């Protein structure tokens, strides 16, 4: 996989896939993570494997919410960690925020490995080990979080998250920013801001918007307030529908 | 996974996924097969996880071509084998045709395992072991076929096939029927008939159409001739686009 030439029209997609396969081999990604990656590939294909205008707007709104937060936390699962480890470190640095590993198919061993992997890529003091069941409405294993991290966060960025957890965090009164390539998913519909973009493009884009908006609290408030999640999803689906018709 | 209640709204999708995961554990399906399954899940989700009208038309055309063939062959890869082993046996029986295992990530060991698996599910005399490089335009490993099977076939059913192989078989003058949930793929575009449907629904549907059309050669010729692959794909994309707009 790693000998794909840079000139290949789908180079970025194939290299991204190789990261996830390598993640499975090294125990960072679950089998379900591979299937989820395939689902993401299909939706990204429909977007044209690029950041569409509604996604760029959502990335700006995500940055605004994260900058306005008192305690923003980046929640990271296996796929996110292997796809954007360096980019998460850069976003953490830009926000001076916490990073917490949180897994759907949780084992303490995999949490430990992912925390070590992220720290090797520059993330600082990654939380998640020893997290306790603290999120109401989720079963014991899926409802775990750390008190200083996700539990007390006011804004959480949860890329590639499951729908139940997204809803449970919303029910706790948190602002939830997701990155989900499927605009029809429950995750996308229940989020405060849903970024319909590949996490490989979305995380650096959010970081760029953080740099651009930093220090201008009025602009952040304006951007956050102007964002309408339902309208954004509708524009996203209109974009995909128009693209399908154009290609048909 | 196997304790999903039948009442779950996505029961069929989750049980189908469990088949592929089990296939990986037993060495029948590759890691790439898991990712490919995820891509299929996403496209099936866009179809509403049901057989849409253009797919039903393509299934009827597929049956007509298979009935008109002198030497029809069902080409089977790992995902197809674990998803519809009994259904392939029923289609083989209905057509009295050959079945050949053909893998993108080929090892003789996996070909042998899949042949044994299919025969345990009722397929007869499964070909594929010892296949030789015979298909022009493909590299050594991917261009393998047996002389009595795919090489000499006039009509080949290749569910979940890769685009290069589909094109190479077309270049040999064969009628190629594919089952591919992605109507934008090169496979779908290069096929004589592309069925945009889940292989779990498509194979039994083709078998039903074979039973219905059997013995009426004139009807088969009419159906095969009336089928326009480009128009069918356009109708498929229009269907998905309209569904996205309706859900948006």
Coordinates of N, CA and C in Angstrom, one line a residue, chain B residues 57 59-68 206-224:
Chain B
X57 N -34.9 -3.8 -12.2 CA -34.9 -4.0 -13.7 C -33.5 -4.6 -14.1
X59 N -31.7 -6.6 -12.3 CA -31.7 -8.0 -11.9 C -32.4 -8.9 -12.9
X60 N -33.5 -8.3 -13.5 CA -34.2 -9.1 -14.5 C -33.3 -9.2 -15.8
X61 N -32.6 -8.1 -16.1 CA -31.7 -8.2 -17.3 C -30.5 -9.1 -17.1
X62 N -30.1 -9.2 -15.8 CA -29.0 -10.1 -15.5 C -29.4 -11.5 -15.7
X63 N -30.6 -11.8 -15.2 CA -31.2 -13.2 -15.4 C -31.3 -13.5 -16.8
X64 N -31.8 -12.6 -17.6 CA -32.0 -12.9 -19.1 C -30.6 -13.2 -19.7
X65 N -29.6 -12.4 -19.5 CA -28.3 -12.7 -20.0 C -27.7 -14.0 -19.6
X66 N -27.9 -14.3 -18.3 CA -27.4 -15.6 -17.8 C -28.1 -16.8 -18.5
X67 N -29.4 -16.6 -18.7 CA -30.2 -17.7 -19.3 C -29.8 -17.9 -20.8
X68 N -29.5 -16.8 -21.5 CA -29.1 -16.8 -22.9 C -27.7 -17.3 -23.1
X206 N -32.0 -12.3 -8.6 CA -31.7 -12.8 -9.9 C -32.2 -14.3 -10.1
X207 N -32.0 -15.1 -9.0 CA -32.5 -16.5 -9.1 C -34.0 -16.5 -9.3
X208 N -34.8 -15.6 -8.7 CA -36.2 -15.6 -8.9 C -36.5 -15.2 -10.3
X209 N -35.8 -14.2 -10.9 CA -36.0 -13.8 -12.3 C -35.6 -15.0 -13.2
X210 N -34.6 -15.7 -12.9 CA -34.2 -16.9 -13.7 C -35.4 -17.9 -13.8
X211 N -35.9 -18.1 -12.6 CA -37.1 -19.1 -12.6 C -38.2 -18.6 -13.4
X212 N -38.5 -17.2 -13.3 CA -39.6 -16.7 -14.0 C -39.4 -16.6 -15.6
X213 N -38.2 -16.4 -16.0 CA -37.9 -16.3 -17.4 C -37.5 -17.6 -18.1
X214 N -37.2 -18.6 -17.3 CA -36.6 -19.8 -17.9 C -37.6 -20.4 -18.9
X215 N -37.0 -20.8 -20.1 CA -37.8 -21.5 -21.1 C -38.5 -20.5 -22.1
X216 N -38.4 -19.2 -21.8 CA -39.0 -18.3 -22.8 C -37.8 -17.4 -23.4
X217 N -37.2 -18.1 -24.4 CA -36.0 -17.4 -25.0 C -36.3 -16.1 -25.6
X218 N -37.5 -16.0 -26.2 CA -37.9 -14.7 -26.8 C -38.0 -13.6 -25.7
X219 N -38.6 -13.9 -24.6 CA -38.7 -12.9 -23.5 C -37.3 -12.5 -23.0
X220 N -36.4 -13.5 -22.9 CA -35.0 -13.2 -22.4 C -34.4 -12.3 -23.4
X221 N -34.5 -12.5 -24.7 CA -33.9 -11.7 -25.7 C -34.4 -10.2 -25.6
X222 N -35.7 -10.2 -25.4 CA -36.4 -8.9 -25.4 C -35.9 -8.1 -24.1
X223 N -35.8 -8.7 -23.0 CA -35.4 -8.1 -21.8 C -33.9 -7.7 -21.9
X224 N -33.1 -8.6 -22.4 CA -31.6 -8.2 -22.5 C -31.4 -7.1 -23.4

